[in-house]
mmCIF file of C-alpha atoms in Angstrom:
data_model
loop_
_atom_site.group_PDB
_atom_site.id
_atom_site.type_symbol
_atom_site.label_atom_id
_atom_site.label_comp_id
_atom_site.label_asym_id
_atom_site.label_seq_id
_atom_site.Cartn_x
_atom_site.Cartn_y
_atom_site.Cartn_z
ATOM 1 C CA MET A 28 33.374 18.896 -46.149
ATOM 2 C CA LYS A 29 30.915 18.238 -48.952
ATOM 3 C CA LYS A 30 30.140 20.985 -51.421
ATOM 4 C CA TYR A 31 26.995 21.851 -53.320
ATOM 5 C CA GLY A 32 26.285 24.862 -55.470
ATOM 6 C CA ILE A 33 24.500 26.571 -58.320
ATOM 7 C CA ILE A 34 25.635 27.600 -61.796
ATOM 8 C CA GLY A 35 24.071 30.450 -63.732
ATOM 9 C CA TYR A 36 24.558 34.024 -64.889
ATOM 10 C CA PRO A 37 23.826 36.316 -63.187
ATOM 11 C CA LEU A 38 23.269 34.877 -59.715
ATOM 12 C CA ALA A 39 22.546 37.990 -57.658
ATOM 13 C CA GLN A 40 18.865 36.982 -57.553
ATOM 14 C CA SER A 41 19.450 33.450 -56.285
ATOM 15 C CA ALA A 42 18.235 32.637 -52.785
ATOM 16 C CA SER A 43 19.702 29.130 -52.910
ATOM 17 C CA PRO A 44 23.091 29.837 -51.244
ATOM 18 C CA ALA A 45 21.487 31.486 -48.202
ATOM 19 C CA PHE A 46 18.788 28.784 -47.969
ATOM 20 C CA PHE A 47 21.107 25.796 -48.139
ATOM 21 C CA ASN A 48 23.877 27.227 -45.959
ATOM 22 C CA LYS A 49 21.289 28.030 -43.275
ATOM 23 C CA LYS A 50 19.908 24.492 -43.628
ATOM 24 C CA PHE A 51 23.392 23.038 -43.203
ATOM 25 C CA LYS A 52 24.072 25.161 -40.120
ATOM 26 C CA ASP A 53 20.687 24.497 -38.488
ATOM 27 C CA GLU A 54 20.852 20.735 -39.094
ATOM 28 C CA GLY A 55 24.546 20.296 -38.304
ATOM 29 C CA ILE A 56 25.405 19.138 -41.821
ATOM 30 C CA ASP A 57 29.109 19.389 -42.692
ATOM 31 C CA ALA A 58 28.681 21.016 -46.081
ATOM 32 C CA GLU A 59 28.657 24.345 -47.882
ATOM 33 C CA TYR A 60 26.735 25.717 -50.858
ATOM 34 C CA ILE A 61 28.586 27.919 -53.326
ATOM 35 C CA PRO A 62 27.339 30.197 -56.133
ATOM 36 C CA PHE A 63 29.324 29.567 -59.303
ATOM 37 C CA GLU A 64 28.535 32.568 -61.496
ATOM 38 C CA ILE A 65 29.917 31.654 -64.907
ATOM 39 C CA GLU A 66 29.682 33.638 -68.134
ATOM 40 C CA SER A 67 29.885 30.478 -70.265
ATOM 41 C CA ILE A 68 28.870 26.840 -69.747
ATOM 42 C CA GLU A 69 32.341 25.942 -71.014
ATOM 43 C CA GLN A 70 33.642 26.964 -67.573
ATOM 44 C CA LEU A 71 31.850 24.009 -65.940
ATOM 45 C CA PRO A 72 34.728 21.479 -66.355
ATOM 46 C CA ARG A 73 37.046 23.878 -64.528
ATOM 47 C CA ILE A 74 34.604 24.134 -61.626
ATOM 48 C CA LEU A 75 34.423 20.347 -61.364
ATOM 49 C CA GLU A 76 38.212 20.045 -61.459
ATOM 50 C CA GLU A 77 38.794 22.735 -58.845
ATOM 51 C CA ASN A 78 36.081 21.412 -56.500
ATOM 52 C CA PRO A 79 36.562 17.640 -56.066
ATOM 53 C CA GLU A 80 34.213 17.704 -53.034
ATOM 54 C CA LEU A 81 31.298 18.934 -55.184
ATOM 55 C CA CYS A 82 28.437 16.434 -54.810
ATOM 56 C CA GLY A 83 25.719 18.276 -56.695
ATOM 57 C CA PHE A 84 24.564 21.592 -58.023
ATOM 58 C CA ASN A 85 21.511 23.467 -59.214
ATOM 59 C CA VAL A 86 21.282 25.006 -62.664
ATOM 60 C CA THR A 87 19.545 28.267 -63.476
ATOM 61 C CA ILE A 88 19.294 30.760 -66.346
ATOM 62 C CA PRO A 89 20.721 30.478 -68.955
ATOM 63 C CA TYR A 90 22.170 26.956 -68.634
ATOM 64 C CA LYS A 91 19.224 24.589 -68.069
ATOM 65 C CA GLN A 92 19.604 23.177 -71.567
ATOM 66 C CA GLN A 93 23.243 23.959 -72.291
ATOM 67 C CA VAL A 94 24.398 21.852 -69.326
ATOM 68 C CA MET A 95 22.928 18.714 -70.889
ATOM 69 C CA GLU A 96 25.897 18.185 -73.208
ATOM 70 C CA TYR A 97 28.057 17.531 -70.134
ATOM 71 C CA LEU A 98 25.793 14.896 -68.584
ATOM 72 C CA ALA A 99 26.341 11.148 -68.497
ATOM 73 C CA GLY A 100 22.664 10.459 -67.838
ATOM 74 C CA LEU A 101 19.210 12.013 -67.504
ATOM 75 C CA SER A 102 16.132 11.173 -65.488
ATOM 76 C CA ASP A 103 13.066 10.300 -67.542
ATOM 77 C CA GLY A 104 11.418 13.591 -66.633
ATOM 78 C CA ALA A 105 14.454 15.710 -67.544
ATOM 79 C CA LYS A 106 14.783 13.843 -70.823
ATOM 80 C CA GLU A 107 11.177 14.546 -71.813
ATOM 81 C CA ILE A 108 11.304 18.151 -70.623
ATOM 82 C CA ASP A 109 14.687 18.664 -72.309
ATOM 83 C CA ALA A 110 15.900 20.844 -69.447
ATOM 84 C CA VAL A 111 17.852 20.254 -66.237
ATOM 85 C CA ASN A 112 17.939 22.231 -63.018
ATOM 86 C CA VAL A 113 19.522 19.657 -60.674
ATOM 87 C CA VAL A 114 22.774 17.779 -61.276
ATOM 88 C CA LYS A 115 24.072 14.984 -59.066
ATOM 89 C CA VAL A 116 27.836 14.505 -59.153
ATOM 90 C CA THR A 117 29.539 11.156 -58.600
ATOM 91 C CA ARG A 118 33.162 10.217 -59.263
ATOM 92 C CA ASP A 119 34.673 7.115 -60.848
ATOM 93 C CA GLY A 120 37.735 5.269 -59.574
ATOM 94 C CA ASN A 121 40.005 7.814 -61.216
ATOM 95 C CA GLY A 122 38.206 10.740 -59.635
ATOM 96 C CA LYS A 123 36.562 11.829 -62.879
ATOM 97 C CA ALA A 124 33.202 13.506 -62.362
ATOM 98 C CA GLN A 125 30.074 11.793 -63.690
ATOM 99 C CA LEU A 126 27.077 14.099 -63.982
ATOM 100 C CA HIS A 127 23.434 13.010 -63.894
ATOM 101 C CA GLY A 128 20.641 15.479 -64.629
ATOM 102 C CA TYR A 129 17.173 15.855 -63.121
ATOM 103 C CA ASN A 130 14.366 18.404 -63.134
ATOM 104 C CA SER A 131 12.825 19.420 -59.817
ATOM 105 C CA ASP A 132 11.032 22.468 -61.270
ATOM 106 C CA VAL A 133 8.162 20.150 -62.185
ATOM 107 C CA ILE A 134 7.751 19.049 -58.571
ATOM 108 C CA GLY A 135 7.947 22.583 -57.220
ATOM 109 C CA PHE A 136 5.475 24.082 -59.692
ATOM 110 C CA ARG A 137 2.936 21.255 -59.613
ATOM 111 C CA ASN A 138 2.821 21.041 -55.832
ATOM 112 C CA SER A 139 2.574 24.820 -55.400
ATOM 113 C CA ILE A 140 -0.283 25.359 -57.858
ATOM 114 C CA GLU A 141 -2.381 22.197 -57.684
ATOM 115 C CA GLU A 142 -4.852 23.456 -55.087
ATOM 116 C CA LEU A 143 -5.312 26.781 -56.876
ATOM 117 C CA VAL A 144 -6.198 25.307 -60.266
ATOM 118 C CA ARG A 145 -8.271 22.246 -59.355
ATOM 119 C CA GLY A 146 -11.734 22.648 -60.878
ATOM 120 C CA LYS A 147 -11.082 26.276 -61.827
ATOM 121 C CA HIS A 148 -8.682 26.392 -64.764
ATOM 122 C CA SER A 149 -8.588 24.145 -67.834
ATOM 123 C CA LYS A 150 -6.448 26.183 -70.249
ATOM 124 C CA ALA A 151 -3.190 28.040 -69.712
ATOM 125 C CA LEU A 152 -0.832 30.415 -71.466
ATOM 126 C CA ILE A 153 2.886 29.808 -70.892
ATOM 127 C CA LEU A 154 4.863 32.985 -71.478
ATOM 128 C CA GLY A 155 8.318 32.148 -72.812
ATOM 129 C CA THR A 156 9.834 29.058 -74.402
ATOM 130 C CA GLY A 157 13.061 28.550 -72.426
ATOM 131 C CA GLY A 158 14.062 25.595 -70.247
ATOM 132 C CA ALA A 159 11.750 26.537 -67.378
ATOM 133 C CA SER A 160 8.719 26.718 -69.676
ATOM 134 C CA LYS A 161 9.162 23.075 -70.668
ATOM 135 C CA ALA A 162 8.987 21.994 -67.033
ATOM 136 C CA ILE A 163 5.838 24.065 -66.533
ATOM 137 C CA ALA A 164 4.245 22.472 -69.616
ATOM 138 C CA TYR A 165 5.118 19.004 -68.291
ATOM 139 C CA ALA A 166 3.464 19.781 -64.933
ATOM 140 C CA LEU A 167 0.358 21.258 -66.575
ATOM 141 C CA LYS A 168 0.032 18.113 -68.659
ATOM 142 C CA GLU A 169 0.131 16.063 -65.446
ATOM 143 C CA LEU A 170 -2.620 18.299 -64.043
ATOM 144 C CA GLY A 171 -4.785 17.860 -67.137
ATOM 145 C CA ILE A 172 -4.548 21.496 -68.206
ATOM 146 C CA GLU A 173 -4.236 22.416 -71.886
ATOM 147 C CA TYR A 174 -1.537 24.971 -72.652
ATOM 148 C CA LEU A 175 -0.344 27.298 -75.371
ATOM 149 C CA PHE A 176 3.108 28.857 -75.519
ATOM 150 C CA VAL A 177 3.448 32.594 -76.132
ATOM 151 C CA SER A 178 6.698 33.947 -77.509
ATOM 152 C CA ARG A 179 8.081 36.689 -79.725
ATOM 153 C CA ASN A 180 7.762 34.365 -82.715
ATOM 154 C CA THR A 181 5.136 31.866 -83.846
ATOM 155 C CA GLY A 182 5.724 28.108 -84.100
ATOM 156 C CA GLU A 183 4.233 24.721 -83.232
ATOM 157 C CA ASN A 184 1.760 25.186 -80.344
ATOM 158 C CA ARG A 185 3.163 28.698 -80.029
ATOM 159 C CA ILE A 186 1.760 32.125 -80.839
ATOM 160 C CA ALA A 187 3.286 35.580 -80.752
ATOM 161 C CA TYR A 188 2.364 38.156 -78.110
ATOM 162 C CA SER A 189 0.788 40.223 -80.886
ATOM 163 C CA GLN A 190 -1.686 37.397 -81.534
ATOM 164 C CA LEU A 191 -3.191 37.428 -78.043
ATOM 165 C CA THR A 192 -6.852 38.188 -78.714
ATOM 166 C CA GLU A 193 -9.578 38.839 -76.152
ATOM 167 C CA GLU A 194 -11.009 35.392 -76.914
ATOM 168 C CA ILE A 195 -7.690 33.677 -76.169
ATOM 169 C CA MET A 196 -7.197 35.681 -72.996
ATOM 170 C CA GLN A 197 -10.699 34.894 -71.740
ATOM 171 C CA SER A 198 -10.467 31.154 -72.438
ATOM 172 C CA HIS A 199 -6.929 30.706 -71.053
ATOM 173 C CA THR A 200 -7.476 31.820 -67.478
ATOM 174 C CA LEU A 201 -4.161 30.554 -66.090
ATOM 175 C CA ILE A 202 -1.152 32.594 -67.240
ATOM 176 C CA VAL A 203 2.356 31.533 -66.222
ATOM 177 C CA ASN A 204 5.342 33.814 -66.727
ATOM 178 C CA CYS A 205 8.417 31.743 -67.540
ATOM 179 C CA THR A 206 10.503 34.659 -68.807
ATOM 180 C CA PRO A 207 13.097 36.412 -66.619
ATOM 181 C CA LEU A 208 11.319 39.754 -67.075
ATOM 182 C CA GLY A 209 10.797 41.352 -63.692
ATOM 183 C CA MET A 210 13.604 39.420 -62.007
ATOM 184 C CA VAL A 211 16.388 41.150 -60.120
ATOM 185 C CA GLY A 212 19.194 41.468 -62.629
ATOM 186 C CA HIS A 213 16.849 41.223 -65.615
ATOM 187 C CA GLY A 214 14.867 44.464 -65.277
ATOM 188 C CA ILE A 215 12.477 44.591 -62.321
ATOM 189 C CA ASP A 216 10.567 47.377 -64.095
ATOM 190 C CA GLN A 217 9.700 45.081 -67.012
ATOM 191 C CA CYS A 218 6.948 42.541 -67.630
ATOM 192 C CA PRO A 219 5.656 40.344 -70.468
ATOM 193 C CA ASP A 220 3.763 42.232 -73.170
ATOM 194 C CA ILE A 221 0.248 40.856 -72.735
ATOM 195 C CA PRO A 222 -3.059 42.817 -72.820
ATOM 196 C CA TYR A 223 -3.477 43.214 -69.054
ATOM 197 C CA GLY A 224 -6.665 45.251 -69.504
ATOM 198 C CA ILE A 225 -8.517 42.067 -70.537
ATOM 199 C CA LEU A 226 -7.709 40.283 -67.274
ATOM 200 C CA GLY A 227 -10.313 39.819 -64.576
ATOM 201 C CA GLU A 228 -11.173 37.971 -61.374
ATOM 202 C CA ASN A 229 -11.367 34.641 -63.223
ATOM 203 C CA HIS A 230 -7.668 34.767 -64.065
ATOM 204 C CA LEU A 231 -4.740 33.345 -62.125
ATOM 205 C CA LEU A 232 -1.330 34.847 -62.845
ATOM 206 C CA TYR A 233 1.642 32.783 -61.706
ATOM 207 C CA ASP A 234 5.191 34.104 -61.957
ATOM 208 C CA ILE A 235 8.026 31.610 -61.557
ATOM 209 C CA VAL A 236 10.206 34.589 -60.625
ATOM 210 C CA TYR A 237 10.582 34.790 -56.834
ATOM 211 C CA ASN A 238 12.936 37.743 -56.415
ATOM 212 C CA PRO A 239 11.171 40.106 -56.103
ATOM 213 C CA GLU A 240 8.092 38.234 -54.934
ATOM 214 C CA ASN A 241 5.668 40.864 -56.248
ATOM 215 C CA THR A 242 6.789 41.451 -59.841
ATOM 216 C CA LEU A 243 5.308 44.043 -62.189
ATOM 217 C CA PHE A 244 3.556 41.153 -63.996
ATOM 218 C CA LEU A 245 1.761 40.210 -60.778
ATOM 219 C CA GLN A 246 1.052 43.816 -59.841
ATOM 220 C CA LYS A 247 -0.667 44.461 -63.168
ATOM 221 C CA GLY A 248 -2.713 41.285 -62.794
ATOM 222 C CA ALA A 249 -3.791 42.151 -59.253
ATOM 223 C CA ALA A 250 -4.855 45.621 -60.404
ATOM 224 C CA GLN A 251 -7.363 43.893 -62.704
ATOM 225 C CA GLY A 252 -8.724 41.680 -59.915
ATOM 226 C CA ALA A 253 -6.801 38.546 -60.899
ATOM 227 C CA THR A 254 -5.462 36.061 -58.355
ATOM 228 C CA THR A 255 -1.659 36.116 -58.278
ATOM 229 C CA LYS A 256 1.086 33.876 -56.974
ATOM 230 C CA SER A 257 4.848 34.326 -56.958
ATOM 231 C CA GLY A 258 7.407 31.620 -57.610
ATOM 232 C CA TYR A 259 8.735 31.552 -54.040
ATOM 233 C CA GLU A 260 6.897 28.396 -52.979
ATOM 234 C CA MET A 261 7.872 26.689 -56.243
ATOM 235 C CA TRP A 262 11.497 27.587 -55.592
ATOM 236 C CA TYR A 263 11.311 26.357 -51.984
ATOM 237 C CA LEU A 264 9.753 23.016 -52.948
ATOM 238 C CA GLN A 265 12.178 22.407 -55.803
ATOM 239 C CA ALA A 266 15.083 23.191 -53.461
ATOM 240 C CA LEU A 267 13.908 20.498 -51.038
ATOM 241 C CA ALA A 268 13.541 18.106 -53.987
ATOM 242 C CA SER A 269 17.115 18.925 -55.050
ATOM 243 C CA TRP A 270 18.405 17.874 -51.639
ATOM 244 C CA GLU A 271 16.528 14.582 -51.887
ATOM 245 C CA ILE A 272 18.035 13.934 -55.321
ATOM 246 C CA TRP A 273 21.592 14.635 -54.196
ATOM 247 C CA ASN A 274 21.233 12.339 -51.191
ATOM 248 C CA GLY A 275 19.016 9.653 -52.745
#
């Protein structure tokens, strides 16, 4: 039996095990999908050693960048994004695992938002600067949308939350939450610290969090008349892309 899985910490919020194991059962695929909740990326070699049938795995918070030091190769997209959420596992003649990294977040996000932004949004705010935010920036670039990162600290193409003026909020009508705030296991009663009172019907708030689907970030946006979208479709599309990568 082939094995697939996901590494991250915590993993209580992950829908991937249920999704893939149902897929395997429904389609008669002799495989199982296992959550590997690890407190340190240094535990990855042990997982590979103890699971010789492992053919691939997903990567989630907080290991999308940390996992890269264990990879033998990267796809062009993952290399440019500098973050990995899909790993394909092959084995050499001695049974040693060879890991190759990809990023399917780009596919999931781009395909789930393209219709909503076409002709409506030209500038975006990306909340957070972690591994997921880099994939979102890559997809926005493909869609021809300018973007500005928002974080706790300033930097290149990055401002602090405290610097969000009314002018910036009005000109950047697409706002994407790439932080874990609002996610199960990361404080569902929390949300990014943006001036929600400035939002209006011209704004689109997109949360890559999908559990819960209606986060506090989205609730506050909807209360101001903004269009909102959860990360569920993005997650679903990137999961399908993961399967194609593992079996390509």
